[in-house]
Tab-separated table of C-alpha atoms and ligand atoms in Angstrom:
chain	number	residue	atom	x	y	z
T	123	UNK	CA	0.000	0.000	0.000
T	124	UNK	CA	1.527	3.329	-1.197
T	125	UNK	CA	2.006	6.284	1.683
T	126	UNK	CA	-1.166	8.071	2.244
T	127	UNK	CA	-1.244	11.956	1.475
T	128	UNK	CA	-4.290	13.997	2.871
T	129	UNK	CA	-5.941	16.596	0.466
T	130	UNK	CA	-8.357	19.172	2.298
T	131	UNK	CA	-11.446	19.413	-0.091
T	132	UNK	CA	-14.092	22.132	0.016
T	133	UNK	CA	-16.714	20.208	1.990
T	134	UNK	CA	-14.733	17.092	2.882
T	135	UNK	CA	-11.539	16.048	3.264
T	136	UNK	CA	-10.340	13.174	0.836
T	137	UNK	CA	-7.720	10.361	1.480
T	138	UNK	CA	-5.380	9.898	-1.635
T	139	UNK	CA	-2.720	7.113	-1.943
T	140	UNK	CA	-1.586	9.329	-5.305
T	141	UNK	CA	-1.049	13.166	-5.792
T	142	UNK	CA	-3.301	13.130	-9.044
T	143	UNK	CA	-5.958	10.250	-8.600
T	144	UNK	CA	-7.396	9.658	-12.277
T	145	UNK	CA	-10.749	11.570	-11.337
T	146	UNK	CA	-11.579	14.089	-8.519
T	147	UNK	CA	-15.060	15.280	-8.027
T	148	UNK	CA	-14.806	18.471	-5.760
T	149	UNK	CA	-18.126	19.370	-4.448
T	150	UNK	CA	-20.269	18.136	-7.475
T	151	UNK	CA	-23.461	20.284	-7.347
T	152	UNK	CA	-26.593	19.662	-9.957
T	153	UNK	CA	-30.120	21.076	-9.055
T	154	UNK	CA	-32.858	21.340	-11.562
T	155	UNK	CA	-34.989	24.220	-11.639
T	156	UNK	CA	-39.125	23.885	-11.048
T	157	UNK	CA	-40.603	26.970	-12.751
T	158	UNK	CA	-44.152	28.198	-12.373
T	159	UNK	CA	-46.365	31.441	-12.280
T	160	UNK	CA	-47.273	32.433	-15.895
T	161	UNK	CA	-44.244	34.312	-16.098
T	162	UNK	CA	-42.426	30.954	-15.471
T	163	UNK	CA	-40.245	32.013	-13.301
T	164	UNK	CA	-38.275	29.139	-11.268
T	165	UNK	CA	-39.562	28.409	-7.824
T	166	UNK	CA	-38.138	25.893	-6.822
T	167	UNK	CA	-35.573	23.335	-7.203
T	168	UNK	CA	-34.801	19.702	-7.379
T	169	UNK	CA	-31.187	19.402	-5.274
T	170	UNK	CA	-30.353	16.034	-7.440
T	171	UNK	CA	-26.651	16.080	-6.577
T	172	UNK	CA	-25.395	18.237	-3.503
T	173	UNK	CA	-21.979	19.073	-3.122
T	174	UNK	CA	-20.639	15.111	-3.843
T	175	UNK	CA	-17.128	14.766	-3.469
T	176	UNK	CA	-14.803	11.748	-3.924
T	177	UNK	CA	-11.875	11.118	-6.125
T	178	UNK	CA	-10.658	7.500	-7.932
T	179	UNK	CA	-7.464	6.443	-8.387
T	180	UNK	CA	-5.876	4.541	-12.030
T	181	UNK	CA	-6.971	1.437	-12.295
T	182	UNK	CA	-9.613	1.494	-8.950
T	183	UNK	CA	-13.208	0.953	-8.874
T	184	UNK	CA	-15.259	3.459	-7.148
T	185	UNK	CA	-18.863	1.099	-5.929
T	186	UNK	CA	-21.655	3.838	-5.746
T	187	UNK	CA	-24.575	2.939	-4.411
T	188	UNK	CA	-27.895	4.646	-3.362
T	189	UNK	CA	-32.098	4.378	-3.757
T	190	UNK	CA	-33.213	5.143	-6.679
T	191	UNK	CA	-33.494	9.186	-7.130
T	192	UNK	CA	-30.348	9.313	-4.603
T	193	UNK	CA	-28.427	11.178	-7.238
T	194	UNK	CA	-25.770	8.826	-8.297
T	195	UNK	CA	-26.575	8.309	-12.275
T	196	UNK	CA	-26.781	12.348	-12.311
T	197	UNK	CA	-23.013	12.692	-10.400
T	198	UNK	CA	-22.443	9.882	-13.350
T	199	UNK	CA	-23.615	11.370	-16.402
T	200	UNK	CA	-22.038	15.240	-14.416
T	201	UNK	CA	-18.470	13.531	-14.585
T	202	UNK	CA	-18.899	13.293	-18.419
T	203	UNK	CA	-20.583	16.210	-18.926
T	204	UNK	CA	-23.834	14.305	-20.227
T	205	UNK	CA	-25.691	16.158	-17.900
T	206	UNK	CA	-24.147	19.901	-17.303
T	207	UNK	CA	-23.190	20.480	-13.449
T	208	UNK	CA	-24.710	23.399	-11.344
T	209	UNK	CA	-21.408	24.239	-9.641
T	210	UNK	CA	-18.515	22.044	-8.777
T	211	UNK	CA	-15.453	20.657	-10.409
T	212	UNK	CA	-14.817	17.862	-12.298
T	213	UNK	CA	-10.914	16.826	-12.700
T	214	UNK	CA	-9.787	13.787	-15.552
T	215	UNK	CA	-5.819	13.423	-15.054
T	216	UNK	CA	-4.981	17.268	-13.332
T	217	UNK	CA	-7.715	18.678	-16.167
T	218	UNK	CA	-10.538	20.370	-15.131
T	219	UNK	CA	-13.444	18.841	-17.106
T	220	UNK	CA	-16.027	21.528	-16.139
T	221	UNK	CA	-14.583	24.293	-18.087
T	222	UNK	CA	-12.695	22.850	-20.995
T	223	UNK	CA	-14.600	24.115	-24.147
T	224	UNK	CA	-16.379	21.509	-26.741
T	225	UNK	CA	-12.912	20.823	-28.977
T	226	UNK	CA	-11.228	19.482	-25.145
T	227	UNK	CA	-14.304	18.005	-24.273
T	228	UNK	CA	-15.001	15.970	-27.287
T	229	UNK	CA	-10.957	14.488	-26.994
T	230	UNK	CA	-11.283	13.901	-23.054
T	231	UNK	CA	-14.678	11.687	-23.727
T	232	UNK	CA	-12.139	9.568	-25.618
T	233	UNK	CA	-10.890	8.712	-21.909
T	234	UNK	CA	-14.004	8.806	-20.351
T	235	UNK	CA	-17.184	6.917	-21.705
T	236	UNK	CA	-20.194	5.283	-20.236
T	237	UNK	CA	-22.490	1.764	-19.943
T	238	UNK	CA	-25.710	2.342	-19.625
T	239	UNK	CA	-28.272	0.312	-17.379
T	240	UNK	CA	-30.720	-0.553	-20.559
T	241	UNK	CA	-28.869	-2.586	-22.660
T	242	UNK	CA	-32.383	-2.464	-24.563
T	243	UNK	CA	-32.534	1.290	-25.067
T	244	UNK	CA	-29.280	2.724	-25.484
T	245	UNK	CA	-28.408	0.497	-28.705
T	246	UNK	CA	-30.010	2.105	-31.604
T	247	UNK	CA	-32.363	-0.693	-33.058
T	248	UNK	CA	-32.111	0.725	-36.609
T	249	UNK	CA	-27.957	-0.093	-37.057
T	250	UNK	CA	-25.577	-3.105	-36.739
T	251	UNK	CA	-23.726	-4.221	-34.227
T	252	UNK	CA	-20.778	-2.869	-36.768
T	253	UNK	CA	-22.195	0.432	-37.196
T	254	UNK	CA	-22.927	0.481	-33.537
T	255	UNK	CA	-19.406	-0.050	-32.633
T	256	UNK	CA	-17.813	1.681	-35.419
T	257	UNK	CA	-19.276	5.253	-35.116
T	258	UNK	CA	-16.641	5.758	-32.676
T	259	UNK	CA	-13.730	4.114	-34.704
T	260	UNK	CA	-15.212	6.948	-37.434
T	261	UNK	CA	-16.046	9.903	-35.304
T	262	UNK	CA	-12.552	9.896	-33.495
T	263	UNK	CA	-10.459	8.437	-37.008
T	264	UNK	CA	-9.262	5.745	-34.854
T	265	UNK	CA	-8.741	3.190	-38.516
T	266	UNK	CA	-7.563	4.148	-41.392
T	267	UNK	CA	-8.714	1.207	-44.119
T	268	UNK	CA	-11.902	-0.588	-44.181
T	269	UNK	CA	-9.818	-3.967	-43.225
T	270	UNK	CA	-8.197	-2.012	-40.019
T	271	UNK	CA	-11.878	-0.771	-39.047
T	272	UNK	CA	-13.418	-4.162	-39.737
T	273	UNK	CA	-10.446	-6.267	-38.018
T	274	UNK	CA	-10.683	-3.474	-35.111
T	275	UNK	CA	-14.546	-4.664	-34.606
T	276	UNK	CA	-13.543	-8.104	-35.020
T	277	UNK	CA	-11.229	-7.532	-31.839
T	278	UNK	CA	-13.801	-5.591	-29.777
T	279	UNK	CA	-16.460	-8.385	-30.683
T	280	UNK	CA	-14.294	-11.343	-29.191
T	281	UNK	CA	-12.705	-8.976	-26.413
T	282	UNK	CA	-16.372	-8.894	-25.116
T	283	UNK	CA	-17.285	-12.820	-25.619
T	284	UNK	CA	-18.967	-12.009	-28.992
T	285	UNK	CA	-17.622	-12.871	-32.652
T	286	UNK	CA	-17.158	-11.796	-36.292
T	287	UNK	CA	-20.689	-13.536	-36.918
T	288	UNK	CA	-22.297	-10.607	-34.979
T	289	UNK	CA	-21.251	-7.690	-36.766
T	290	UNK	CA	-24.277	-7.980	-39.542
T	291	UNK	CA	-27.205	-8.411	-37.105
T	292	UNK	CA	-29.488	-6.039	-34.886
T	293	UNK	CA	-29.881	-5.516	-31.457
T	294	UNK	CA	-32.933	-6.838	-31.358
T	295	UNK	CA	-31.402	-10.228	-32.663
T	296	UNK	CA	-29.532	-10.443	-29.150
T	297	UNK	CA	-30.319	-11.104	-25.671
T	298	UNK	CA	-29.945	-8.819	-22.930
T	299	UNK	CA	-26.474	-9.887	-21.644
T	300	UNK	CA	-25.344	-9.677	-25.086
T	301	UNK	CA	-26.826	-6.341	-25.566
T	302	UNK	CA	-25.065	-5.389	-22.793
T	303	UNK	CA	-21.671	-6.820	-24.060
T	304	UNK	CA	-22.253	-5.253	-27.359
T	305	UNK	CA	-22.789	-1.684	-25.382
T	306	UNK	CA	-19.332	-2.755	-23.768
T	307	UNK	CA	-17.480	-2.855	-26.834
T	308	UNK	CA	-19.101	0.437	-27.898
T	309	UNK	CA	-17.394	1.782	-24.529
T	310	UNK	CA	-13.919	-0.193	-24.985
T	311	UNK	CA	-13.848	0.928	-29.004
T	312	UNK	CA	-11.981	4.387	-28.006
T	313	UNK	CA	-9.578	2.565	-25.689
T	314	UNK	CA	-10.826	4.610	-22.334
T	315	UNK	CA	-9.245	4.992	-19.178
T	316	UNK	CA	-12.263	5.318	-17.245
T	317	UNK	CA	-15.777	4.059	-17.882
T	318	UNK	CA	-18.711	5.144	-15.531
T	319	UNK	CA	-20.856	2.046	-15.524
T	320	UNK	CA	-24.238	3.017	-14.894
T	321	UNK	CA	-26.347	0.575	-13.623
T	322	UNK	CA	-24.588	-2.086	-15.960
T	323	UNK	CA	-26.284	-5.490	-14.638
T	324	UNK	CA	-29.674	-4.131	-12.993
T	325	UNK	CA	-32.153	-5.097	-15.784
T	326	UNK	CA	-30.315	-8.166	-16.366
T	327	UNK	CA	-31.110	-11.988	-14.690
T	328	UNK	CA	-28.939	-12.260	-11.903
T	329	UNK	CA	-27.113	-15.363	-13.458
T	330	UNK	CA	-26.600	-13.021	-16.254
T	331	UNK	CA	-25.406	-10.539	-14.043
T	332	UNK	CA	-22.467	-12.733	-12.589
T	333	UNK	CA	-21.228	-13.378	-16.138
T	334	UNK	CA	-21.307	-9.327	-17.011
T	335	UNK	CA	-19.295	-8.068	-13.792
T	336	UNK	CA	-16.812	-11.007	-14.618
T	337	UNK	CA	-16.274	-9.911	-18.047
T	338	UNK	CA	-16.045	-5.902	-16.066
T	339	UNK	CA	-13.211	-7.395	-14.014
T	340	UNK	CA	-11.209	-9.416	-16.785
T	341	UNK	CA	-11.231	-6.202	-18.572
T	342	UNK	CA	-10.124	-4.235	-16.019
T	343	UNK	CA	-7.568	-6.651	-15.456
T	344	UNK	CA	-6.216	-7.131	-18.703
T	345	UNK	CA	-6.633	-3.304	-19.894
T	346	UNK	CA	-6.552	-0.947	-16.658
T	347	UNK	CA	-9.459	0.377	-16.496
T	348	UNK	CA	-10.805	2.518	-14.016
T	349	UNK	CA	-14.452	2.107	-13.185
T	350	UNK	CA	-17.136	4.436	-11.615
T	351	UNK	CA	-19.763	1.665	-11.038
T	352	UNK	CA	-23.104	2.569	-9.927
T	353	UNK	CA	-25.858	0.090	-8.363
T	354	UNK	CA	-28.831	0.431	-6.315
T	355	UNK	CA	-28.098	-2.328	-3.873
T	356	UNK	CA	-24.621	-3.039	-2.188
T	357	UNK	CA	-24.845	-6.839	-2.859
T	358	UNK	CA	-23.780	-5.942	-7.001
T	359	UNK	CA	-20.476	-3.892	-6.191
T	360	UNK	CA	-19.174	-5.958	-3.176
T	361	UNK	CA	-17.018	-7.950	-5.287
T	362	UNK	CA	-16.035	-5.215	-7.799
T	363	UNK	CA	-15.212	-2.558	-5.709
T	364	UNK	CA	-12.074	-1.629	-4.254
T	365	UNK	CA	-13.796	1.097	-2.359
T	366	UNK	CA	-17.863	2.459	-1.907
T	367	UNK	CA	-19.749	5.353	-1.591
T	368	UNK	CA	-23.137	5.196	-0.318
T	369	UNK	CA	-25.195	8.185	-1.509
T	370	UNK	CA	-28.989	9.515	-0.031
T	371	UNK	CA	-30.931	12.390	-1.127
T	372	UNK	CA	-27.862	13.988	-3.470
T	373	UNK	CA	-25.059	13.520	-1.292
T	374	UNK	CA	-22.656	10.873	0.330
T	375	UNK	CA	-23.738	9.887	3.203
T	376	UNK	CA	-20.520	7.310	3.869
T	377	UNK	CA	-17.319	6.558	2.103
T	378	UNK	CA	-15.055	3.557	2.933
T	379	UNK	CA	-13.045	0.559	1.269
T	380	UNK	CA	-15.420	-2.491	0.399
T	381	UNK	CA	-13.814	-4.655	3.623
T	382	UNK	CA	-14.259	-1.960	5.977
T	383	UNK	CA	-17.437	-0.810	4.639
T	384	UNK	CA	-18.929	-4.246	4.536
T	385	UNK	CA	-17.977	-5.126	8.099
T	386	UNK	CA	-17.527	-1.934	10.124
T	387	UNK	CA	-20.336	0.622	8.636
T	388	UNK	CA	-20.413	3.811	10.359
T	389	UNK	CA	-23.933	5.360	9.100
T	390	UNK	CA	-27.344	3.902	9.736
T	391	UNK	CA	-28.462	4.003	5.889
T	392	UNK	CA	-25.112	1.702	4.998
T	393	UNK	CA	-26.072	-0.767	7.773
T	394	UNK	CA	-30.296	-0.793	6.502
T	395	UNK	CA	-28.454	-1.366	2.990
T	396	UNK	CA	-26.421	-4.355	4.078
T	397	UNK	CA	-28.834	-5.416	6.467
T	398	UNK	CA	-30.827	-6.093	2.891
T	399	UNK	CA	-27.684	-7.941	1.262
T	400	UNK	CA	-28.228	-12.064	0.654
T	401	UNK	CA	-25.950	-14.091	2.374
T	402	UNK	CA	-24.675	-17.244	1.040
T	403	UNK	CA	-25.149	-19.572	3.768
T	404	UNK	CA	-29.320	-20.301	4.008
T	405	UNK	CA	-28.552	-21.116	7.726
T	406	UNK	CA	-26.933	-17.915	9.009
T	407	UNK	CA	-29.216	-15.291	10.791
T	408	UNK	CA	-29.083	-12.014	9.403
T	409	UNK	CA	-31.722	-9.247	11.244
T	410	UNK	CA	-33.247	-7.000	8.535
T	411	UNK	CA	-33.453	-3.409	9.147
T	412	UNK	CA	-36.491	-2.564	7.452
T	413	UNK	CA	-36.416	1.261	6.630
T	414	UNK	CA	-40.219	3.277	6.922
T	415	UNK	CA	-40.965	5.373	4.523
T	416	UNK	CA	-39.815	6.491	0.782
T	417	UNK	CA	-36.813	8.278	0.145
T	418	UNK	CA	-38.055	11.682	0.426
T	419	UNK	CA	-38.588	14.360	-1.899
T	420	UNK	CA	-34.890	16.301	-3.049
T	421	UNK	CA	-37.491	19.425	-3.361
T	422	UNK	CA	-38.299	19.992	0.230
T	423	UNK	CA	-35.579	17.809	1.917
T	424	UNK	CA	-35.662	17.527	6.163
T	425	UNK	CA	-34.054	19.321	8.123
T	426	UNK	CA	-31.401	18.546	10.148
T	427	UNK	CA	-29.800	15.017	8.759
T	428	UNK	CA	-31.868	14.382	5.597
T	429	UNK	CA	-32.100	10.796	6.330
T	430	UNK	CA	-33.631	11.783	10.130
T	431	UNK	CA	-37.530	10.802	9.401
T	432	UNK	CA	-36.140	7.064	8.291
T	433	UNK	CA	-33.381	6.849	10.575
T	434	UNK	CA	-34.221	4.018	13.399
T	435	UNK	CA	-31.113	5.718	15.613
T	436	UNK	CA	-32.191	9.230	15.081
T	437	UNK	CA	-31.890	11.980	18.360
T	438	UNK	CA	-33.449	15.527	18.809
T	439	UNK	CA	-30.123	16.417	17.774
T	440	UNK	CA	-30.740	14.955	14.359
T	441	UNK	CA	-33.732	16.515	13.902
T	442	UNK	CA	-32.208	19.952	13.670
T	443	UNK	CA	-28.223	19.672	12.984
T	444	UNK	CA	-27.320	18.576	8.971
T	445	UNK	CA	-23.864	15.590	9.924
T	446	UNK	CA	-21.017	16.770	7.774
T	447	UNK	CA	-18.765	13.667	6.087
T	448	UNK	CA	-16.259	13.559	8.483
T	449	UNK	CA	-13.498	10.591	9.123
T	450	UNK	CA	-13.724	7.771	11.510
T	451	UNK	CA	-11.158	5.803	10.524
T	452	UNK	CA	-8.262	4.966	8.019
T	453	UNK	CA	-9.884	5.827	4.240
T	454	UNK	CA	-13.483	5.625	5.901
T	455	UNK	CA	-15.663	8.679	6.452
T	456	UNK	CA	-19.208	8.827	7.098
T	457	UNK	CA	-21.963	11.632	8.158
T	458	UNK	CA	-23.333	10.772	11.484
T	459	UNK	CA	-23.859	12.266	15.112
T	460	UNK	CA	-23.246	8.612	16.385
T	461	UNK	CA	-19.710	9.032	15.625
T	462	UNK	CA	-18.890	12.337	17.016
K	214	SF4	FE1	-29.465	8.748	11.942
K	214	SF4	FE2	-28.925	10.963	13.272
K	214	SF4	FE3	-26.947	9.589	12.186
K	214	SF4	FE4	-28.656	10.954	10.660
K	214	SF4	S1	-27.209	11.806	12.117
K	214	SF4	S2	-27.943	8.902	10.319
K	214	SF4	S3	-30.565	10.658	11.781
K	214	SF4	S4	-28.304	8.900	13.837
């Protein structure tokens, strides 16, 4: 384990094994306005992401996990730029992502793409697999004969688990796992150093699921990739992950490395998460923590600690004082009154 370095960050403070980690999100702020009145004026806002910070180091996976509506594909689709950020800063290798104009932006995508969760929406059903695939090779001028483009596929195809006999059919023509391998060769075509993987396995079988994060890891492996890998439950990204942050209403809420995470969590929402995780062994007693209530609405969030009206450990003190991330132990913070 390389020396640790401490970097003070505007609303947390961030433990780095490297001076540069590959991506640093420094307060990460996206609201989206409401507007009303017949002058439609905005009145409101939805606080989707609010003030995330975290950074990932070359060739780490960053789990991130949350509720649906928690925020975590907007921070996604923020690092990239998909979605424009509120306020904030985005850094790819020392480069600030949030101001570079459209020329810098369209070269540092190159580095940085995405899997979606759909494997049946994002392909477009109207092209190939090879045209699918290959409108990056084009866009970016990645080959330069029709035999380098169509050997380049070839690769991608068999890189994924697919073959040559692919390249002529539809999406339609595969199943979901292979729709999802074919959107991973998409991803792999502009040889990225970082892919956020959106919700990559949840509308797949779970058997199907296993074979997918595999294939995510063998990659990873073989190429050094860096993932951002978002799920809704903490049972996907156990394996994966090298560390996890657990988001709630826009923000994280606890930030750890999978072992500690997994068997020392320092926020209530972590342990109602894990409380919710299978275990392998049909004997072994695990007691459920069953949270009341939806998440609750980003518009008119409670006070205090946002997650107070769910919380079964909540205090007065809750009720009224908003828990900043804070450490509690060695690359582990969390943002709790119980630890103070
Ligand atoms: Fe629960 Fe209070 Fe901790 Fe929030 S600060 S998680 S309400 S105990």
């Amino acid at each position: 384990m390389p020396l640790l370095t401490l970097n003070a960050m505007s609303d947390q403070t961030s433990l780095s094994s490297n001076p540069t980690p590959l991506l640093e999100v420094n307060g990460l702020t996206k609201y989206f306005p409401i507007k009303g009145g017949i002058l439609g004026r905005e009145v409101d806002r939805v606080h989707a992401v609010d003030g995330v910070s975290f950074h990932i180091e070359a060739g780490e996976t960053l789990g991130m996990v949350g509720e649906s509506g928690c925020g975590k594909s907007t921070t996604g689709r923020c690092i990239l730029r998909l979605i424009e950020p509120s306020s904030g800063e985005v850094k790819f290798n020392g480069l600030n992502v949030t101001t570079m104009g459209s020329d810098a932006l369209r070269e540092i995508r190159r580095d940085m793409q995405i899997i979606f969760q759909d494997p049946f929406a994002s392909l477009n059903p109207r092209m190939t697999v090879e045209a699918i695939i290959g409108e990056a090779l084009t866009i970016h001028k990645l080959t330069h004969s029709t035999e380098e483009y169509r050997a380049r596929i070839v690769d991608l195809l068999e890189t994924v688990g697919l073959n040559a006999d692919h390249m002529k059919r539809f999406p339609h023509e595969f199943s979901g796992g292979q729709r999802q391998r074919i959107g991973i060769a998409r991803a792999l075509a502009v040889s990225p150093k970082l892919i956020v993987c959106d919700e990559p396995v949840s509308a797949l079988d779970v058997s199907i699921q296993a074979q997918v994060i595999n294939l995510l890891e063998d990659l990873q492996a073989k190429m050094g990739l860096t993932y951002l890998f978002i799920a809704h439950d903490l049972s996907v990204v156990e394996h994966i992950s090298n560390r996890v942050a657990v988001m709630y209403l826009g923000r994280v809420v606890e930030i750890a490395s999978s072992r500690e995470l997994y068997t020392q969590p320092k926020h209530p929402y972590t342990e109602a998460l894990l409380s919710a995780v299978p275990i392998p062994d049909p004997t072994a007693k695990k007691k459920r923590i069953v949270l009341t209530g939806d998440v609750p609405n980003p518009v008119n969030r409670p006070t205090g600690c946002h997650f107070h009206p769910r919380c079964p450990k909540a205090t007065e003190r809750c009720k009224v004082e908003e828990p900043q991330l804070k450490t509690v132990g060695l690359m582990h913070q969390a943002a709790c009154h119980l630890n103070d």
